[in-house]
């Protein structure tokens, strides 16, 4: 193909958007609305997952030493635990700190127990976090078996239920995202198909006048790609602005619950939306044109 | 130039459109194809541009057997045959100029050559002033002439016209005939399917009459031969 013919196909692709004004408008709008919905759900699922991660990361093991364990023994055990591959972090908290922490956690109610300071019932402890929160239980059992350790606490009763719930949330979220992506692919390609079916006669005439299949196809490829680009730009702009606003709004209003940082998450989501839209637009048009080329 | 041997065409619904057609047309001829409605004239045209394949028999154009053409070769056959379709088949969203230019863009002509050739054929069909119009803004006769202009713009060896004077007033019909004769005088073979007895009987040419998918009469300078 000559270069000027390639340039001609590009020009025709652009002109066709204008020539089929209403049809282009309708398909760009349909693509935009679809991607907007996918984007909103995407944000929702990403934030739910991040919330689930935060909850899981709050899970910690508290291992209390026996009363009579020497500080050197405590240090040795702490080093051993730090060496363990499934341990994220170990913090040493002596009994006085432990009591402060306990009383603080009770807030104003803590005043009732102030007299405990005279005779601290707590032991020195290690606060351990597992690299994978779901590995907390086996890790806790391992630590429990150490002779220096008196008791181990990690909220064992609610832990397995918590992980069941969080795993469900993750699976459902993932399935929703995949389902939405497939639905959007299907709907975008169907929209493109409609614009092309309405131009079946045009394709037939091109063929009868002696156009090769690729000559017919190229402008449709460009047109499909452009519909994809225009259809993606609008929701991407809206979603980006909306998310930035919502992020700062939530940050001001509900400080203890922050949304996932917009940067780089929003750019990643935008890139995925644009990619889906352009690829489906360009290749969806090709699949639809193919049917009418047999003239 | 055009040779058909024992061509039979049966449509999937069982209709037998052509039933053992034998035709030979030489280079530079002007031929009328006449016959009642449903005789097979349009099928005959569709077979020549490989819009359809014959059920049986062979068709040669310029010495090439159309049955041997691959799908990729079909566009190149169609570029050698200009067709004026009964329903014009113009692009309604393109201007008159763009409609005609399309036939040249397909063969990757240079923009300068496209411009000069399009303006030349518009001059011949007398519609230079309507170059920027859309086909929807033209009368039936004008559309007809644009269809002729597009069919002839890349100087095809053969020009096939399916009822080019159908639905036209006599004056316009005669002006179109004038255009076709002029094209024929330049050496282009012309095959014209028609119902216009007045034209056939006045402008004497070879007449091929088709009935029930067969050639029933083939005479040089013949008459229309049917009740108008």
XYZ file of C-alpha atoms in Angstrom:
523
model
C 0.000 0.000 0.000
C 1.261 3.453 -0.889
C 1.879 5.918 1.903
C -0.667 8.383 0.520
C -3.273 5.616 0.585
C -2.515 4.996 4.249
C -2.900 8.730 4.886
C -6.171 8.617 2.933
C -7.461 5.841 5.208
C -6.594 7.942 8.264
C -8.414 10.967 6.852
C -11.418 8.879 5.874
C -11.587 7.333 9.351
C -11.739 10.798 10.907
C -14.201 12.124 8.309
C -16.474 9.131 8.826
C -16.972 10.108 12.467
C -18.292 13.454 11.274
C -20.273 12.032 8.329
C -22.089 9.598 10.600
C -22.534 12.301 13.224
C -25.433 10.948 15.241
C -24.322 7.361 15.041
C -20.822 8.348 16.200
C -22.293 10.431 18.992
C -24.482 7.528 20.097
C -21.663 4.999 20.112
C -19.193 7.329 21.842
C -21.836 8.018 24.532
C -22.575 4.328 24.976
C -18.879 3.521 25.338
C -18.425 6.442 27.762
C -21.328 5.413 29.996
C -20.177 1.797 30.058
C -16.619 2.727 30.976
C -17.860 5.136 33.613
C -19.768 2.327 35.310
C -16.743 0.008 35.083
C -14.560 2.763 36.549
C -16.892 3.440 39.486
C -17.080 -0.258 40.303
C -13.319 -0.521 39.910
C -12.771 2.234 42.484
C -15.292 0.660 44.820
C -13.617 -2.740 44.665
C -10.089 -1.368 44.949
C -11.103 0.567 48.074
C -12.931 -2.388 49.589
C -9.837 -4.519 49.073
C -7.645 -1.903 50.641
C -9.997 -1.729 53.625
C -9.854 -5.503 53.952
C -6.045 -5.352 53.832
C -6.015 -2.739 56.589
C -8.232 -4.878 58.795
C -6.108 -7.961 58.202
C -2.914 -6.044 58.899
C -4.240 -5.104 62.336
C -3.991 -8.741 63.295
C -1.019 -9.222 65.646
C 0.362 -11.867 67.984
C 1.081 -10.931 71.576
C 3.515 -13.384 73.169
C 3.993 -12.909 76.942
C 7.211 -14.116 78.557
C 7.317 -16.218 81.684
C 7.947 -14.036 84.804
C 11.403 -15.447 85.489
C 12.930 -15.239 81.999
C 16.210 -13.302 81.884
C 16.413 -10.302 79.571
C 19.217 -12.016 77.620
C 16.915 -14.986 76.993
C 14.198 -12.585 75.914
C 16.611 -10.998 73.450
C 17.662 -14.382 72.068
C 14.088 -15.416 71.459
C 13.299 -12.068 69.853
C 16.244 -12.523 67.468
C 15.105 -16.061 66.643
C 11.631 -14.849 65.814
C 12.990 -12.012 63.683
C 14.890 -14.603 61.616
C 11.653 -16.399 60.784
C 10.721 -15.798 57.124
C 7.019 -15.451 57.857
C 7.576 -12.647 60.379
C 7.066 -9.085 59.236
C 8.003 -7.248 62.442
C 8.715 -7.851 66.126
C 8.357 -5.179 68.777
C 9.463 -5.618 72.364
C 7.053 -4.161 74.901
C 7.999 -4.400 78.587
C 5.331 -4.798 81.259
C 5.117 -1.065 82.122
C 4.647 -0.061 78.498
C 2.139 -2.845 78.193
C 0.106 -1.436 81.032
C 0.207 2.093 79.564
C -0.988 0.692 76.279
C -3.765 -1.247 77.984
C -4.971 1.732 80.017
C -4.804 4.027 76.979
C -6.895 1.628 74.973
C -9.674 1.892 77.556
C -9.769 5.694 77.223
C -11.407 7.538 80.108
C -12.566 4.218 81.591
C -8.885 3.400 82.130
C -8.784 5.640 85.187
C -10.654 2.942 87.116
C -7.678 0.630 86.776
C -4.985 3.214 87.667
C -4.269 1.328 90.899
C -2.885 -1.535 88.789
C 0.232 0.608 88.413
C 1.189 -0.334 91.988
C 1.122 -4.025 91.226
C 1.430 -4.536 87.445
C -0.115 -7.929 86.583
C 1.316 -7.951 83.050
C 4.444 -9.656 81.798
C 6.979 -8.411 79.250
C 5.761 -9.185 75.761
C 6.639 -9.391 72.077
C 4.216 -7.922 69.533
C 4.614 -9.865 66.293
C 3.126 -9.316 62.856
C 3.173 -11.992 60.193
C 4.180 -11.093 56.619
C 0.963 -12.727 55.464
C -1.812 -12.085 58.016
C -3.388 -15.400 57.024
C -0.267 -17.161 58.384
C -0.847 -15.746 61.884
C -2.219 -18.925 63.402
C 0.621 -21.372 62.573
C 3.140 -18.700 63.531
C 1.437 -18.136 66.895
C 1.425 -21.873 67.600
C 5.118 -22.075 66.832
C 5.867 -19.246 69.255
C 3.597 -20.770 71.883
C 5.798 -23.881 71.921
C 8.861 -21.885 73.079
C 9.686 -22.569 76.778
C 10.288 -18.844 77.524
C 6.725 -18.012 76.464
C 3.897 -18.208 78.953
C 0.869 -17.289 76.857
C 0.134 -16.261 73.286
C -2.858 -14.181 72.231
C -3.938 -13.431 68.684
C -7.735 -13.324 68.752
C -7.927 -16.914 67.576
C -11.717 -17.183 67.927
C -12.621 -14.423 65.464
C -9.563 -14.767 63.246
C -10.718 -17.660 61.084
C -14.108 -16.023 60.576
C -12.464 -12.736 59.697
C -10.325 -14.418 57.058
C -13.322 -16.288 55.649
C -15.129 -12.989 55.209
C -12.158 -11.125 53.763
C -11.440 -13.952 51.326
C -15.063 -13.907 50.163
C -14.894 -10.166 49.652
C -11.750 -10.528 47.562
C -13.156 -13.318 45.400
C -16.457 -11.524 44.834
C -14.648 -8.270 44.052
C -12.344 -9.985 41.578
C -15.239 -11.773 39.911
C -17.165 -8.497 39.633
C -14.232 -6.729 37.990
C -13.694 -9.542 35.497
C -17.427 -9.775 34.822
C -17.663 -6.022 34.263
C -14.685 -5.985 31.945
C -16.217 -8.744 29.835
C -19.597 -7.033 29.820
C -18.018 -3.779 28.708
C -16.060 -5.547 25.959
C -19.273 -7.160 24.775
C -21.295 -3.936 24.906
C -18.652 -1.789 23.251
C -18.172 -4.254 20.412
C -21.943 -4.481 19.985
C -22.245 -0.717 19.807
C -19.539 -0.591 17.155
C -21.293 -3.407 15.326
C -24.508 -1.351 15.167
C -22.713 1.596 13.587
C -21.303 -0.739 10.971
C -24.485 -2.670 10.230
C -26.097 0.653 9.340
C -23.374 1.047 6.719
C -23.634 -2.382 5.159
C -24.663 -0.926 1.786
C -21.702 1.428 1.802
C -19.328 -1.514 2.251
C -21.085 -3.433 -0.506
C -20.725 -0.528 -2.940
C -17.032 -0.158 -2.114
C -16.511 -3.800 -2.944
C -18.475 -3.578 -6.208
C -16.430 -0.596 -7.337
C -13.259 -2.655 -6.925
C -12.017 -1.941 -3.396
C -9.933 -4.680 -1.787
C -10.939 -5.915 1.651
C -8.108 -4.060 3.353
C -9.036 -0.852 1.533
C -12.517 -1.102 3.033
C -11.238 -2.111 6.453
C -8.572 0.474 7.262
C -10.860 3.514 7.671
C -13.186 1.449 9.865
C -10.200 0.434 11.984
C -9.234 4.076 12.498
C -12.838 5.055 13.134
C -13.325 2.278 15.716
C -10.116 3.285 17.439
C -11.174 6.945 17.557
C -14.600 6.053 18.949
C -12.723 4.059 21.588
C -10.447 6.995 22.426
C -13.236 9.591 22.574
C -15.453 7.182 24.485
C -12.711 6.678 27.086
C -11.536 10.278 27.492
C -14.868 11.502 28.854
C -15.274 8.935 31.692
C -11.558 9.061 32.509
C -11.722 12.838 32.980
C -14.904 12.559 35.043
C -13.658 9.692 37.192
C -10.292 11.336 37.848
C -11.813 14.645 38.907
C -14.506 12.897 40.953
C -12.071 10.612 42.738
C -9.644 13.403 43.608
C -12.526 15.391 45.049
C -13.924 12.430 46.993
C -10.474 11.516 48.304
C -9.841 14.951 49.792
C -13.429 15.216 51.014
C -13.178 11.904 52.896
C -9.766 12.862 54.227
C -11.243 16.027 55.754
C -14.494 14.519 56.991
C -13.595 11.016 58.153
C -9.889 11.093 59.083
C -9.694 7.487 60.352
C -10.904 6.107 57.022
C -8.846 7.141 54.029
C -9.514 6.156 50.426
C -6.728 4.595 48.406
C -4.305 7.281 47.253
C -5.349 8.536 43.787
C -1.775 8.472 42.600
C -0.892 6.134 40.873
C -4.092 4.082 41.235
C -6.244 6.400 39.148
C -3.725 6.430 36.275
C -3.593 2.658 36.285
C -7.382 2.400 36.149
C -7.494 5.051 33.392
C -4.870 3.204 31.375
C -6.868 -0.031 31.629
C -10.107 1.713 30.565
C -8.398 3.408 27.615
C -6.722 0.174 26.579
C -9.956 -1.831 26.644
C -11.837 0.870 24.793
C -9.302 1.400 22.007
C -8.577 -2.275 21.442
C -12.235 -3.264 21.473
C -13.160 -0.284 19.274
C -10.525 -1.015 16.662
C -10.822 -4.798 16.525
C -14.578 -4.863 17.170
C -15.023 -2.786 14.028
C -12.906 -5.256 12.075
C -14.952 -8.235 13.201
C -18.178 -6.501 12.198
C -16.881 -5.306 8.824
C -15.673 -8.771 7.931
C -19.204 -10.104 7.686
C -20.125 -7.612 4.982
C -16.993 -8.003 2.905
C -18.200 -11.145 1.195
C -19.541 -9.377 -1.862
C -13.680 -9.995 -24.630
C -16.741 -11.506 -22.881
C -17.507 -15.173 -23.416
C -20.110 -17.226 -21.581
C -20.459 -20.958 -22.235
C -23.463 -22.989 -21.118
C -23.859 -20.814 -18.035
C -26.530 -21.939 -15.620
C -27.378 -20.095 -12.423
C -29.685 -21.456 -9.813
C -30.294 -19.473 -6.647
C -30.326 -21.217 -3.259
C -34.121 -20.778 -3.162
C -34.406 -22.925 -6.299
C -35.071 -20.165 -8.821
C -33.343 -20.897 -12.112
C -32.198 -17.464 -13.363
C -29.972 -18.537 -16.244
C -30.317 -21.827 -18.037
C -27.532 -22.571 -20.496
C -26.478 -19.124 -21.632
C -24.005 -18.813 -24.552
C -22.762 -15.342 -25.377
C -19.747 -13.869 -27.096
C -19.124 -10.125 -27.162
C -16.087 -8.601 -28.913
C -13.982 -5.660 -27.906
C -15.515 -2.295 -28.777
C -19.049 -3.626 -29.334
C -22.215 -1.900 -28.134
C -24.784 -4.514 -27.143
C -28.341 -4.208 -25.893
C -29.537 -7.006 -23.639
C -33.331 -7.128 -23.739
C -36.011 -9.377 -22.362
C -39.016 -9.413 -20.076
C -38.654 -8.766 -16.354
C -37.190 -11.769 -14.587
C -35.527 -13.014 -17.784
C -32.135 -13.027 -16.077
C -30.577 -9.729 -17.207
C -29.480 -8.623 -13.757
C -28.135 -12.089 -12.930
C -26.143 -11.927 -16.168
C -24.552 -8.649 -15.006
C -23.864 -9.927 -11.496
C -22.078 -12.956 -12.929
C -19.749 -10.754 -14.991
C -18.470 -8.852 -11.964
C -18.303 -12.017 -9.861
C -20.954 -10.764 -7.474
C -22.307 -14.251 -8.148
C -20.737 -17.495 -9.285
C -22.397 -19.630 -11.961
C -23.815 -22.968 -10.857
C -22.478 -24.463 -14.107
C -20.569 -23.272 -17.150
C -17.668 -20.885 -17.691
C -17.307 -17.132 -18.062
C -14.197 -15.574 -19.620
C -13.476 -11.875 -19.504
C -10.367 -10.585 -21.271
C -9.325 -14.212 -21.628
C -9.507 -14.837 -17.859
C -11.737 -17.564 -16.504
C -13.728 -15.981 -13.675
C -14.099 -19.389 -12.044
C -10.330 -19.436 -11.474
C -10.250 -16.075 -9.689
C -9.409 -16.104 -6.009
C -11.271 -13.736 -3.683
C -8.217 -11.489 -3.676
C -8.292 -11.136 -7.454
C -11.948 -10.107 -7.667
C -11.334 -6.382 -6.940
C -8.898 -6.282 -9.865
C -11.529 -7.749 -12.204
C -14.052 -5.160 -11.034
C -11.666 -2.307 -11.731
C -11.601 -3.326 -15.411
C -15.402 -3.320 -15.612
C -17.363 -0.163 -14.955
C -20.899 -0.880 -13.822
C -23.865 1.482 -13.838
C -26.255 -0.147 -11.393
C -30.007 0.020 -11.762
C -30.228 1.562 -8.276
C -27.085 3.682 -8.927
C -25.327 2.488 -5.741
C -23.902 5.906 -4.915
C -22.503 6.823 -1.503
C -25.153 9.162 -0.165
C -22.901 10.661 2.490
C -20.189 11.599 0.007
C -20.249 14.462 -2.468
C -20.581 13.832 -6.193
C -16.869 14.514 -6.538
C -15.955 12.058 -3.742
C -18.246 9.398 -5.199
C -16.411 9.442 -8.498
C -12.981 9.906 -6.908
C -13.524 6.721 -4.873
C -13.082 4.544 -7.982
C -9.670 6.154 -8.483
C -8.616 6.093 -4.813
C -9.154 2.359 -4.937
C -6.476 2.030 -7.623
C -4.226 4.399 -5.636
C -4.072 7.177 -8.214
C -2.222 10.364 -7.338
C -4.370 13.228 -5.976
C -3.545 15.401 -9.010
C -4.614 12.723 -11.436
C -7.768 12.008 -9.428
C -8.747 15.652 -9.582
C -8.187 16.058 -13.309
C -9.885 12.766 -14.228
C -12.914 13.384 -12.035
C -13.378 16.855 -13.499
C -13.010 15.413 -17.008
C -15.789 12.841 -16.569
C -18.024 15.381 -14.856
C -17.546 17.527 -17.952
C -18.520 14.594 -20.178
C -21.732 13.866 -18.242
C -22.433 17.590 -17.971
C -22.497 17.858 -14.175
C -19.346 19.802 -13.441
C -21.368 22.405 -11.574
C -22.758 19.765 -9.174
C -19.394 18.391 -7.978
C -19.963 19.504 -4.393
C -23.559 18.334 -4.164
C -24.643 15.207 -2.347
C -26.403 12.531 -4.420
C -29.501 13.066 -2.267
C -29.738 16.585 -3.695
C -29.767 15.360 -7.301
C -32.572 14.278 -9.622
C -32.843 10.679 -10.835
C -31.278 11.570 -14.179
C -28.398 13.369 -12.523
C -27.734 10.414 -10.222
C -27.780 8.169 -13.260
C -25.140 10.322 -14.923
C -22.986 10.360 -11.795
C -23.174 6.567 -11.748
C -22.031 6.546 -15.385
C -19.241 9.001 -14.587
C -18.001 6.755 -11.772
C -18.207 3.659 -13.960
C -16.081 5.243 -16.699
C -13.615 7.345 -14.720
C -10.835 4.773 -14.580
C -11.280 4.014 -18.263
C -12.436 0.435 -17.938
C -12.319 -1.889 -20.922
C -15.970 -2.807 -20.409
C -18.901 -0.714 -19.242
C -22.022 -2.527 -18.119
C -25.196 -0.531 -17.622
C -28.294 -2.003 -15.989
C -31.327 -0.002 -17.160
C -29.420 3.275 -17.406
C -32.466 5.013 -18.842
C -35.030 3.474 -16.517
C -37.356 6.000 -14.845
C -35.963 8.885 -16.846
C -37.781 11.344 -19.066
C -37.047 10.827 -22.787
C -34.858 13.888 -23.064
C -32.558 12.829 -20.229
C -32.578 9.269 -21.508
C -31.306 10.440 -24.891
C -28.615 12.573 -23.357
C -27.407 9.540 -21.403
C -27.405 7.478 -24.595
C -25.291 10.184 -26.180
C -22.804 9.863 -23.336
C -22.682 6.064 -23.681
C -22.101 6.298 -27.440
C -19.292 8.726 -26.867
C -17.662 6.320 -24.403
C -18.160 3.487 -26.895
C -16.505 5.556 -29.628
C -13.380 5.714 -27.466
C -13.147 1.924 -27.676
C -14.974 0.836 -24.517
C -17.167 -2.246 -24.888
C -20.704 -1.457 -23.744
C -23.301 -3.926 -22.512
C -26.626 -2.296 -21.717
C -29.620 -4.066 -20.245
C -32.756 -2.146 -21.127
C -36.521 -2.084 -21.426
C -36.542 1.048 -23.557
C -37.885 -0.128 -26.928
C -37.749 3.347 -28.438
C -34.013 3.619 -27.860
C -33.281 0.096 -29.061
C -35.317 0.596 -32.228
C -33.902 4.026 -32.979
C -30.240 3.726 -32.045
C -29.565 0.447 -33.860
C -27.027 -1.850 -32.225
C -26.575 -5.565 -31.671
C -29.526 -6.942 -29.665
C -29.319 -10.010 -27.449
C -32.744 -11.129 -26.241
C -32.931 -13.292 -23.133
C -35.984 -15.275 -22.079
C -36.185 -17.763 -19.230
C -32.448 -17.632 -18.762
C -31.542 -18.379 -22.395
C -30.503 -16.378 -25.436
C -33.480 -16.538 -27.804
C -32.313 -13.980 -30.356
C -28.985 -12.358 -31.195
C -28.884 -9.995 -34.170
C -26.787 -7.047 -35.227
C -28.872 -3.905 -35.686
C -31.877 -5.777 -34.323
C -35.142 -4.460 -32.952
C -36.483 -4.534 -29.400
C -39.083 -7.139 -30.367
C -41.353 -6.940 -27.312
C -44.530 -5.011 -26.676
C -43.437 -1.786 -25.020
